Amino acid sequence: MDIMTAFKTMDYGPAPESAAEAQAWLERHDYTFGHFINGAFTTPNDLFETRNPATGEVLAQVSTAGEDEVNAAVTAARQAQPDWESLGGPKRARFLYALARLVQKNSRLLAVLETLDNGKPIRESRDIDIPLVARHFYHHAGWAQLLEAEFPHHQAVGVAGQVIPWNFPLLMLAWKIAPALAAGNTVVLKPAEYTPLTALLFAELCVQAGLPKGVVNIVTGMGATGAEISGHPDVNKVAFTGSTEVGRIIRRQTAGQGKKLTLELGGKSPFIVFDDADLDGAVEGLVDAIWFNQGQVCCAGSRLLVQESVADKLLAKIRARMGKLRVGAPLDKSIDIGAIVDPVQRNQIADRVAAGVAEGAEIFQPDIAMPEGGCFYPPTLLYNTEPAMTVAQEEIFGPVLVSMTFRTPEEAVQIANNSRYGLAASVWSENVNLALDVAPRLKAGIVWVNGTNMFDAAAGFGGYRESGYGREGGREGMFEYLKPRYASALKPVKLVLNNEAHMQQKLTTSVDQTRKLYIGGKQARPDGGYDRPVFGPKGALIGQVGEGNRKDIRNAVEAAANAGAWAKTTAHNRAQVLYYIAENLSLRADEFAQTLNTMSGGSDGDDEVRAGIDRLFHWAAWADKYDGAVHSVPIRGVALAMHEPMGVIGIAAPDEAPLLGFLSLVAPAIAFGNRVVALPSAHQPLAALDMYQVFETSDLPGGVVNIVTGNRDALTRTLTEHGNVDAMWYFGSSEGSAMVEAASTGNLKRTWVNDGFARDWFDATQGAGCEFRRAATQVKNIWVPYGE
Ligand code: NDP
C-alpha cells in the first residue's frame, strides 16, 4: 500500500510484536517444564499441554503435580519459613526490590509470553499487567522494610498456599506472592492450567534474585492440584482467586483447619451512567470496563445501568464505538480485543449469550472483521434486559455487555445492589454531589467515579458479599498475611461443665426470675414458649433463660436488618450511646458482679465488671477515630479508603469471661455501625442477658443489639446459615469453629472464629486489639480522578 492510499483509508497496518525471544526461552526449556520446588526445577512428569489461544498451537508441555509434588513443595516452604522470617523485614525488602527490578528488566519477554499463553492484547500485557506486577513488588518491598514499625505485635502466618486464575496470570501471582514474602511467609503457588508459563519464568527470576531455596515454590496442574494445596494440613494460609463456585468448595474444604483464608471471587459489577454524565467519556470507560482483557475480568463493568432519558443516545454511541473495535492477533499492537483463553470458555460465553437471548434480551454484535481460526468472540451488547434475567445476574466472563435502564438515583442503587456479588462499581456523572452520594451506597469493595478498572498496589482490592473476602494490596492486604504474635501462645478453651448435662437433673428449686430474649429493643418470650434452666457450679438452679429456636433467630435477624439507621447515625452519636451504656452498667456494677460470682462460684466478678466498663469506654473512644485513608495511587485524583460496617453480625460469645467477652465483641461491632444478634455464653448467660436492661435505659435503638439464648450450637448454625447475616463471630469449641466455617458458605459470610483457643479477654491486645476493628468493618476504596 502506498502512503496516499494509507492516508485516505486511515486503516491500521499490522504492527506485530516479535515472539522470537519468548520462543527462544521455550526452546531453551525444550518446550517442557517440571515444577519449581526448593529452588530448582523437577524432572518433568505427567505432562499436559498449554496452548496459544489465538492460534491453537501448543506452546509447551507442563507437569501435573499430585500429592507427592505438593507435599515436597509444602515441605520445602515449611523448612525455609523460619529463616526467611527471621531475616527481618529490611533484608527481605532487598529481595522484593530485586524481583521488581528483574520484572522490569524482563518486562518485554514477560509481556509477550503472557500474551502468547493467555491471548490478551500485547498492549495490555505490556502497558498494564507487567508494570503493575513490578509496582506490586516495589510497593511490598516497602512494606517489608516498614513491617516491624507498622505492624507491631504481628508475625508471619507461615506457609501460604496460593491458587490463581488465568485472566491475569502474572499479576495475580504478584498480588499473592509479594505481600506473602514481605510479611515473612513462604509460598506454594499454582498457576491456572491454561496459563502456567509466566509463573515458570518468574521462578527463574527468583533464582536470579538469589531468593533462598524453598521461599517460593511453583507447582503446575489442574484443579485437583489446587485442592491438594488448599487442603494441605501444613499450609497455614490459603489465598484464592477464581470462581465463586470453587471459592465455596475451598471454604468448605478448609473449615476447621485453622487456616487464614482470602477469597477473591466473581462479580457482576454495575457501570452506572447518569443523564448528566460525559457520554463520550462513559463510552470510552465502557471499552475499558468490558472489552479490556476480552471481558475476562472479575471486576468487569458487565452490567450497564443507564438513566432512561439518555439510554437511546448512549446505546447509539456504544454501537458506533463497537463497530470500531479491532479483534485480532493479540501480538498485534493495534488490536483492542484478543483471544478468549480457551475454547471451553468461548463456548461457555456463547451458551450464556444464547440463554440471554432465549430469555428475551436483544443482541447487537457489530459487523467487524473477525480473525479466521483461533479462539475469538465478538464484542456483544445485550439490551432490553431485566435485572432478574440470568445474564444480568451471573458472570458471563467474556466481552458481553448487558444493558438496562433506571429512572432515579434510588433505582440505580437498588438495581446495582440487586446482585449476590459486590466486587466493583463504576459511577458516571459530572455532578460530584450525586456521584459521591451514590458511591457509599453501593455494595462493592471498589467504586470508580468517572473511571473504571483502576488498580494500584497501594489500594486494597477485594469484594463484598459473594465476591469474597480479604483485600489484596495496601495496608489492609498486608494484614491478610500476618497474625497477632499472641496467637501462637494461646491454649485450648477449657471444657466447661455442659449445661445440657445438668438439664437431665430434676428441677428441685424454683427461681423467681426468668430472663427473656431481647429482640428489636423488646424483651420477648421465646417462640416455643419453653425456658431452660441455668445451674451454678455446684449444680444449684440459679436462673432460667428462654429456649430460643430458629424462629427467634429469624426474628432477631429481621430486627437487626431493620435497624440499618444505626449505620447512618454519626459516629459521635454511637460513641455517646456506648458511654451511656458504660455509665449505666457502672451504676449497677455490684449487682452484675454478684451475678457473675453466682454463676462462677468465684469472687472476682467485680474485676470483670470493671474491665467490661473499661471496654465500653474503649470502644466509645474508638467509634469516631477509626478513620479511613487517602491512598497514594498514581492518578490525578484520590483513592479514598472508607471503613464501612459489615452489616448484621452474629456473635457467639465465649464461655470464659461471660460478661467481658460478650461486651468485648458486641461493643466494637456496634461502635462501627453494625447490628448484632448475640448468643451469650452457653453455661453462664445471665450477666450478658441482664445487659438488656442496661441497653433499654441507654438510648440504644431497638434492633441494634439482639440477644437470644437456647441451644447454642443449634442457634449458632441457624445464625451462620442465615442469608441476611453478613458476618459470624464465634468463640467456643474447635468443633463449633469448624461448623461455623462450613456453614458460612451459603452467602460466603465473613467468619471470625477462635479455633477452640481461649484468649485472655482482660488483656488489651487480645481483648480489644486492632483485629476487632478490622473484623467489624470492611474497606471500600472509592477512586475519584479529577481535572477537566
Ligand atoms: P476456577 O475458579 O475453576 O479456577 C481458578 C483456579 O483454581 C485455577 O488455578 C484452578 O485450576 C483452581 N481450582 C479449580 N478447582 C479447584 C479446587 N477444587 N480447589 C483448589 N483449586 C481449584 O475458574 P475457571 O478457570 O475454571 O473458570 C471458570 C469460571 O470462573 C469462569 O468462566 C469465570 O466465570 C470464573 N472466573 C472468575 C475469575 C475471577 O477473577 N473472578 C477468574 C477466573 C475465572 P485449573 O485452572 O487447573 O482449573
PDB file of N, CA, C and O in Angstrom, residues 244 266-270 298 302-303 305 387-395 404 412-424 442-444 464-467 723 726 747:
ATOM      1  N   THR A 244     -16.602 -18.101  42.119  1.00  0.00           N
ATOM      2  CA  THR A 244     -17.287 -18.192  43.415  1.00  0.00           C
ATOM      3  C   THR A 244     -17.563 -19.651  43.761  1.00  0.00           C
ATOM      4  O   THR A 244     -17.474 -20.055  44.916  1.00  0.00           O
ATOM      5  N   GLY A 266     -15.937 -13.928  42.003  1.00  0.00           N
ATOM      6  CA  GLY A 266     -16.559 -13.343  40.815  1.00  0.00           C
ATOM      7  C   GLY A 266     -17.246 -12.010  41.068  1.00  0.00           C
ATOM      8  O   GLY A 266     -17.259 -11.491  42.179  1.00  0.00           O
ATOM      9  N   GLY A 267     -17.804 -11.466  40.017  1.00  0.00           N
ATOM     10  CA  GLY A 267     -18.515 -10.200  40.146  1.00  0.00           C
ATOM     11  C   GLY A 267     -19.470  -9.997  38.983  1.00  0.00           C
ATOM     12  O   GLY A 267     -19.407 -10.707  37.971  1.00  0.00           O
ATOM     13  N   LYS A 268     -20.380  -9.068  39.182  1.00  0.00           N
ATOM     14  CA  LYS A 268     -21.272  -8.664  38.091  1.00  0.00           C
ATOM     15  C   LYS A 268     -21.412  -7.160  38.291  1.00  0.00           C
ATOM     16  O   LYS A 268     -22.439  -6.650  38.746  1.00  0.00           O
ATOM     17  N   SER A 269     -20.322  -6.479  38.020  1.00  0.00           N
ATOM     18  CA  SER A 269     -20.199  -5.104  38.506  1.00  0.00           C
ATOM     19  C   SER A 269     -21.015  -4.130  37.674  1.00  0.00           C
ATOM     20  O   SER A 269     -20.957  -4.141  36.437  1.00  0.00           O
ATOM     21  N   PRO A 270     -21.772  -3.246  38.350  1.00  0.00           N
ATOM     22  CA  PRO A 270     -22.578  -2.254  37.636  1.00  0.00           C
ATOM     23  C   PRO A 270     -21.726  -1.100  37.124  1.00  0.00           C
ATOM     24  O   PRO A 270     -20.760  -0.687  37.776  1.00  0.00           O
ATOM     25  N   CYS A 298     -12.632 -10.132  36.669  1.00  0.00           N
ATOM     26  CA  CYS A 298     -13.604 -10.347  37.747  1.00  0.00           C
ATOM     27  C   CYS A 298     -14.375  -9.078  38.056  1.00  0.00           C
ATOM     28  O   CYS A 298     -15.539  -9.135  38.428  1.00  0.00           O
ATOM     29  N   SER A 302     -19.779  -5.212  33.721  1.00  0.00           N
ATOM     30  CA  SER A 302     -20.541  -6.021  32.771  1.00  0.00           C
ATOM     31  C   SER A 302     -22.028  -5.680  32.760  1.00  0.00           C
ATOM     32  O   SER A 302     -22.754  -6.098  31.882  1.00  0.00           O
ATOM     33  N   ARG A 303     -22.488  -4.906  33.771  1.00  0.00           N
ATOM     34  CA  ARG A 303     -23.910  -4.525  33.823  1.00  0.00           C
ATOM     35  C   ARG A 303     -24.001  -3.024  33.606  1.00  0.00           C
ATOM     36  O   ARG A 303     -23.685  -2.247  34.507  1.00  0.00           O
ATOM     37  N   LEU A 305     -25.979   0.194  33.620  1.00  0.00           N
ATOM     38  CA  LEU A 305     -27.241   0.781  34.072  1.00  0.00           C
ATOM     39  C   LEU A 305     -27.233   2.223  33.588  1.00  0.00           C
ATOM     40  O   LEU A 305     -26.420   3.019  34.046  1.00  0.00           O
ATOM     41  N   PRO A 387     -33.441  -6.825  35.289  1.00  0.00           N
ATOM     42  CA  PRO A 387     -32.494  -7.162  36.355  1.00  0.00           C
ATOM     43  C   PRO A 387     -32.542  -8.626  36.802  1.00  0.00           C
ATOM     44  O   PRO A 387     -31.536  -9.168  37.251  1.00  0.00           O
ATOM     45  N   ALA A 388     -33.722  -9.261  36.659  1.00  0.00           N
ATOM     46  CA  ALA A 388     -33.819 -10.644  37.161  1.00  0.00           C
ATOM     47  C   ALA A 388     -33.292 -11.680  36.172  1.00  0.00           C
ATOM     48  O   ALA A 388     -33.143 -12.856  36.509  1.00  0.00           O
ATOM     49  N   MET A 389     -33.020 -11.272  34.927  1.00  0.00           N
ATOM     50  CA  MET A 389     -32.549 -12.259  33.943  1.00  0.00           C
ATOM     51  C   MET A 389     -31.197 -12.858  34.361  1.00  0.00           C
ATOM     52  O   MET A 389     -30.386 -12.179  34.983  1.00  0.00           O
ATOM     53  N   THR A 390     -30.974 -14.092  33.948  1.00  0.00           N
ATOM     54  CA  THR A 390     -29.723 -14.751  34.300  1.00  0.00           C
ATOM     55  C   THR A 390     -28.519 -13.951  33.798  1.00  0.00           C
ATOM     56  O   THR A 390     -27.522 -13.806  34.509  1.00  0.00           O
ATOM     57  N   VAL A 391     -28.628 -13.411  32.586  1.00  0.00           N
ATOM     58  CA  VAL A 391     -27.476 -12.667  32.044  1.00  0.00           C
ATOM     59  C   VAL A 391     -27.202 -11.383  32.824  1.00  0.00           C
ATOM     60  O   VAL A 391     -26.119 -10.812  32.725  1.00  0.00           O
ATOM     61  N   ALA A 392     -28.206 -10.926  33.582  1.00  0.00           N
ATOM     62  CA  ALA A 392     -27.991  -9.730  34.400  1.00  0.00           C
ATOM     63  C   ALA A 392     -27.526 -10.092  35.810  1.00  0.00           C
ATOM     64  O   ALA A 392     -27.155  -9.222  36.584  1.00  0.00           O
ATOM     65  N   GLN A 393     -27.582 -11.366  36.110  1.00  0.00           N
ATOM     66  CA  GLN A 393     -27.221 -11.801  37.463  1.00  0.00           C
ATOM     67  C   GLN A 393     -25.914 -12.587  37.507  1.00  0.00           C
ATOM     68  O   GLN A 393     -25.165 -12.493  38.466  1.00  0.00           O
ATOM     69  N   GLU A 394     -25.653 -13.376  36.466  1.00  0.00           N
ATOM     70  CA  GLU A 394     -24.499 -14.286  36.516  1.00  0.00           C
ATOM     71  C   GLU A 394     -23.360 -13.781  35.640  1.00  0.00           C
ATOM     72  O   GLU A 394     -23.592 -13.158  34.608  1.00  0.00           O
ATOM     73  N   GLU A 395     -22.137 -14.120  36.064  1.00  0.00           N
ATOM     74  CA  GLU A 395     -20.957 -13.737  35.277  1.00  0.00           C
ATOM     75  C   GLU A 395     -21.003 -14.401  33.907  1.00  0.00           C
ATOM     76  O   GLU A 395     -21.278 -15.599  33.811  1.00  0.00           O
ATOM     77  N   MET A 404     -29.308  -2.215  30.911  1.00  0.00           N
ATOM     78  CA  MET A 404     -30.688  -1.972  31.358  1.00  0.00           C
ATOM     79  C   MET A 404     -30.797  -0.520  31.803  1.00  0.00           C
ATOM     80  O   MET A 404     -29.785   0.177  31.896  1.00  0.00           O
ATOM     81  N   ALA A 412     -31.258   3.322  40.622  1.00  0.00           N
ATOM     82  CA  ALA A 412     -29.934   2.877  40.164  1.00  0.00           C
ATOM     83  C   ALA A 412     -29.229   2.097  41.267  1.00  0.00           C
ATOM     84  O   ALA A 412     -28.673   1.014  41.033  1.00  0.00           O
ATOM     85  N   VAL A 413     -29.279   2.645  42.481  1.00  0.00           N
ATOM     86  CA  VAL A 413     -28.618   1.974  43.615  1.00  0.00           C
ATOM     87  C   VAL A 413     -29.275   0.625  43.872  1.00  0.00           C
ATOM     88  O   VAL A 413     -28.598  -0.391  44.092  1.00  0.00           O
ATOM     89  N   GLN A 414     -30.600   0.630  43.795  1.00  0.00           N
ATOM     90  CA  GLN A 414     -31.345  -0.610  44.062  1.00  0.00           C
ATOM     91  C   GLN A 414     -30.986  -1.701  43.038  1.00  0.00           C
ATOM     92  O   GLN A 414     -30.707  -2.840  43.405  1.00  0.00           O
ATOM     93  N   ILE A 415     -30.976  -1.332  41.773  1.00  0.00           N
ATOM     94  CA  ILE A 415     -30.654  -2.348  40.744  1.00  0.00           C
ATOM     95  C   ILE A 415     -29.185  -2.756  40.882  1.00  0.00           C
ATOM     96  O   ILE A 415     -28.841  -3.935  40.789  1.00  0.00           O
ATOM     97  N   ALA A 416     -28.320  -1.775  41.117  1.00  0.00           N
ATOM     98  CA  ALA A 416     -26.888  -2.084  41.241  1.00  0.00           C
ATOM     99  C   ALA A 416     -26.664  -3.095  42.364  1.00  0.00           C
ATOM    100  O   ALA A 416     -25.879  -4.034  42.232  1.00  0.00           O
ATOM    101  N   ASN A 417     -27.379  -2.899  43.480  1.00  0.00           N
ATOM    102  CA  ASN A 417     -27.170  -3.783  44.633  1.00  0.00           C
ATOM    103  C   ASN A 417     -27.974  -5.080  44.545  1.00  0.00           C
ATOM    104  O   ASN A 417     -27.842  -5.943  45.400  1.00  0.00           O
ATOM    105  N   ASN A 418     -28.783  -5.209  43.508  1.00  0.00           N
ATOM    106  CA  ASN A 418     -29.572  -6.419  43.331  1.00  0.00           C
ATOM    107  C   ASN A 418     -28.696  -7.505  42.689  1.00  0.00           C
ATOM    108  O   ASN A 418     -28.849  -7.872  41.537  1.00  0.00           O
ATOM    109  N   SER A 419     -27.750  -7.974  43.470  1.00  0.00           N
ATOM    110  CA  SER A 419     -26.786  -8.949  42.970  1.00  0.00           C
ATOM    111  C   SER A 419     -26.209  -9.679  44.168  1.00  0.00           C
ATOM    112  O   SER A 419     -26.072  -9.099  45.245  1.00  0.00           O
ATOM    113  N   ARG A 420     -25.866 -10.947  43.961  1.00  0.00           N
ATOM    114  CA  ARG A 420     -25.222 -11.641  45.086  1.00  0.00           C
ATOM    115  C   ARG A 420     -23.761 -11.251  45.189  1.00  0.00           C
ATOM    116  O   ARG A 420     -23.083 -11.527  46.170  1.00  0.00           O
ATOM    117  N   TYR A 421     -23.265 -10.603  44.151  1.00  0.00           N
ATOM    118  CA  TYR A 421     -21.861 -10.186  44.158  1.00  0.00           C
ATOM    119  C   TYR A 421     -21.710  -8.775  44.716  1.00  0.00           C
ATOM    120  O   TYR A 421     -22.693  -8.058  44.887  1.00  0.00           O
ATOM    121  N   GLY A 422     -20.480  -8.351  44.894  1.00  0.00           N
ATOM    122  CA  GLY A 422     -20.221  -6.986  45.356  1.00  0.00           C
ATOM    123  C   GLY A 422     -18.765  -6.631  45.186  1.00  0.00           C
ATOM    124  O   GLY A 422     -18.103  -6.212  46.131  1.00  0.00           O
ATOM    125  N   LEU A 423     -18.252  -6.834  43.970  1.00  0.00           N
ATOM    126  CA  LEU A 423     -16.825  -6.582  43.800  1.00  0.00           C
ATOM    127  C   LEU A 423     -16.552  -5.112  43.497  1.00  0.00           C
ATOM    128  O   LEU A 423     -15.885  -4.424  44.261  1.00  0.00           O
ATOM    129  N   ALA A 424     -17.055  -4.617  42.377  1.00  0.00           N
ATOM    130  CA  ALA A 424     -16.713  -3.254  41.980  1.00  0.00           C
ATOM    131  C   ALA A 424     -17.942  -2.566  41.406  1.00  0.00           C
ATOM    132  O   ALA A 424     -18.968  -3.199  41.133  1.00  0.00           O
ATOM    133  N   LEU A 442     -23.330   1.898  47.347  1.00  0.00           N
ATOM    134  CA  LEU A 442     -23.183   0.701  46.521  1.00  0.00           C
ATOM    135  C   LEU A 442     -22.473  -0.386  47.317  1.00  0.00           C
ATOM    136  O   LEU A 442     -21.461  -0.129  47.980  1.00  0.00           O
ATOM    137  N   LYS A 443     -23.002  -1.570  47.239  1.00  0.00           N
ATOM    138  CA  LYS A 443     -22.390  -2.695  47.957  1.00  0.00           C
ATOM    139  C   LYS A 443     -21.279  -3.247  47.095  1.00  0.00           C
ATOM    140  O   LYS A 443     -21.478  -4.165  46.294  1.00  0.00           O
ATOM    141  N   ALA A 444     -20.109  -2.660  47.240  1.00  0.00           N
ATOM    142  CA  ALA A 444     -18.973  -3.080  46.420  1.00  0.00           C
ATOM    143  C   ALA A 444     -17.688  -2.676  47.120  1.00  0.00           C
ATOM    144  O   ALA A 444     -17.637  -1.655  47.815  1.00  0.00           O
ATOM    145  N   TYR A 464     -17.258  -7.351  48.494  1.00  0.00           N
ATOM    146  CA  TYR A 464     -18.292  -7.564  49.496  1.00  0.00           C
ATOM    147  C   TYR A 464     -19.038  -8.832  49.067  1.00  0.00           C
ATOM    148  O   TYR A 464     -18.915  -9.311  47.951  1.00  0.00           O
ATOM    149  N   ARG A 465     -19.881  -9.300  49.972  1.00  0.00           N
ATOM    150  CA  ARG A 465     -20.814 -10.387  49.677  1.00  0.00           C
ATOM    151  C   ARG A 465     -20.123 -11.604  49.046  1.00  0.00           C
ATOM    152  O   ARG A 465     -19.038 -11.975  49.456  1.00  0.00           O
ATOM    153  N   GLU A 466     -20.746 -12.171  47.977  1.00  0.00           N
ATOM    154  CA  GLU A 466     -20.196 -13.411  47.411  1.00  0.00           C
ATOM    155  C   GLU A 466     -19.035 -13.158  46.456  1.00  0.00           C
ATOM    156  O   GLU A 466     -18.607 -14.058  45.741  1.00  0.00           O
ATOM    157  N   SER A 467     -18.558 -11.931  46.416  1.00  0.00           N
ATOM    158  CA  SER A 467     -17.320 -11.677  45.669  1.00  0.00           C
ATOM    159  C   SER A 467     -16.100 -12.000  46.518  1.00  0.00           C
ATOM    160  O   SER A 467     -14.972 -11.797  46.076  1.00  0.00           O
ATOM    161  N   GLY A 723     -29.139 -16.002  55.435  1.00  0.00           N
ATOM    162  CA  GLY A 723     -28.663 -15.205  54.298  1.00  0.00           C
ATOM    163  C   GLY A 723     -28.537 -13.721  54.590  1.00  0.00           C
ATOM    164  O   GLY A 723     -27.813 -13.011  53.896  1.00  0.00           O
ATOM    165  N   ASP A 726     -24.326 -10.959  57.747  1.00  0.00           N
ATOM    166  CA  ASP A 726     -23.169 -10.675  56.885  1.00  0.00           C
ATOM    167  C   ASP A 726     -21.862 -11.230  57.432  1.00  0.00           C
ATOM    168  O   ASP A 726     -20.906 -11.423  56.681  1.00  0.00           O
ATOM    169  N   ASN A 747     -23.884 -17.758  51.862  1.00  0.00           N
ATOM    170  CA  ASN A 747     -23.705 -16.431  51.272  1.00  0.00           C
ATOM    171  C   ASN A 747     -22.259 -15.961  51.437  1.00  0.00           C
ATOM    172  O   ASN A 747     -21.971 -14.780  51.350  1.00  0.00           O
TER     173      ASN A 747
END
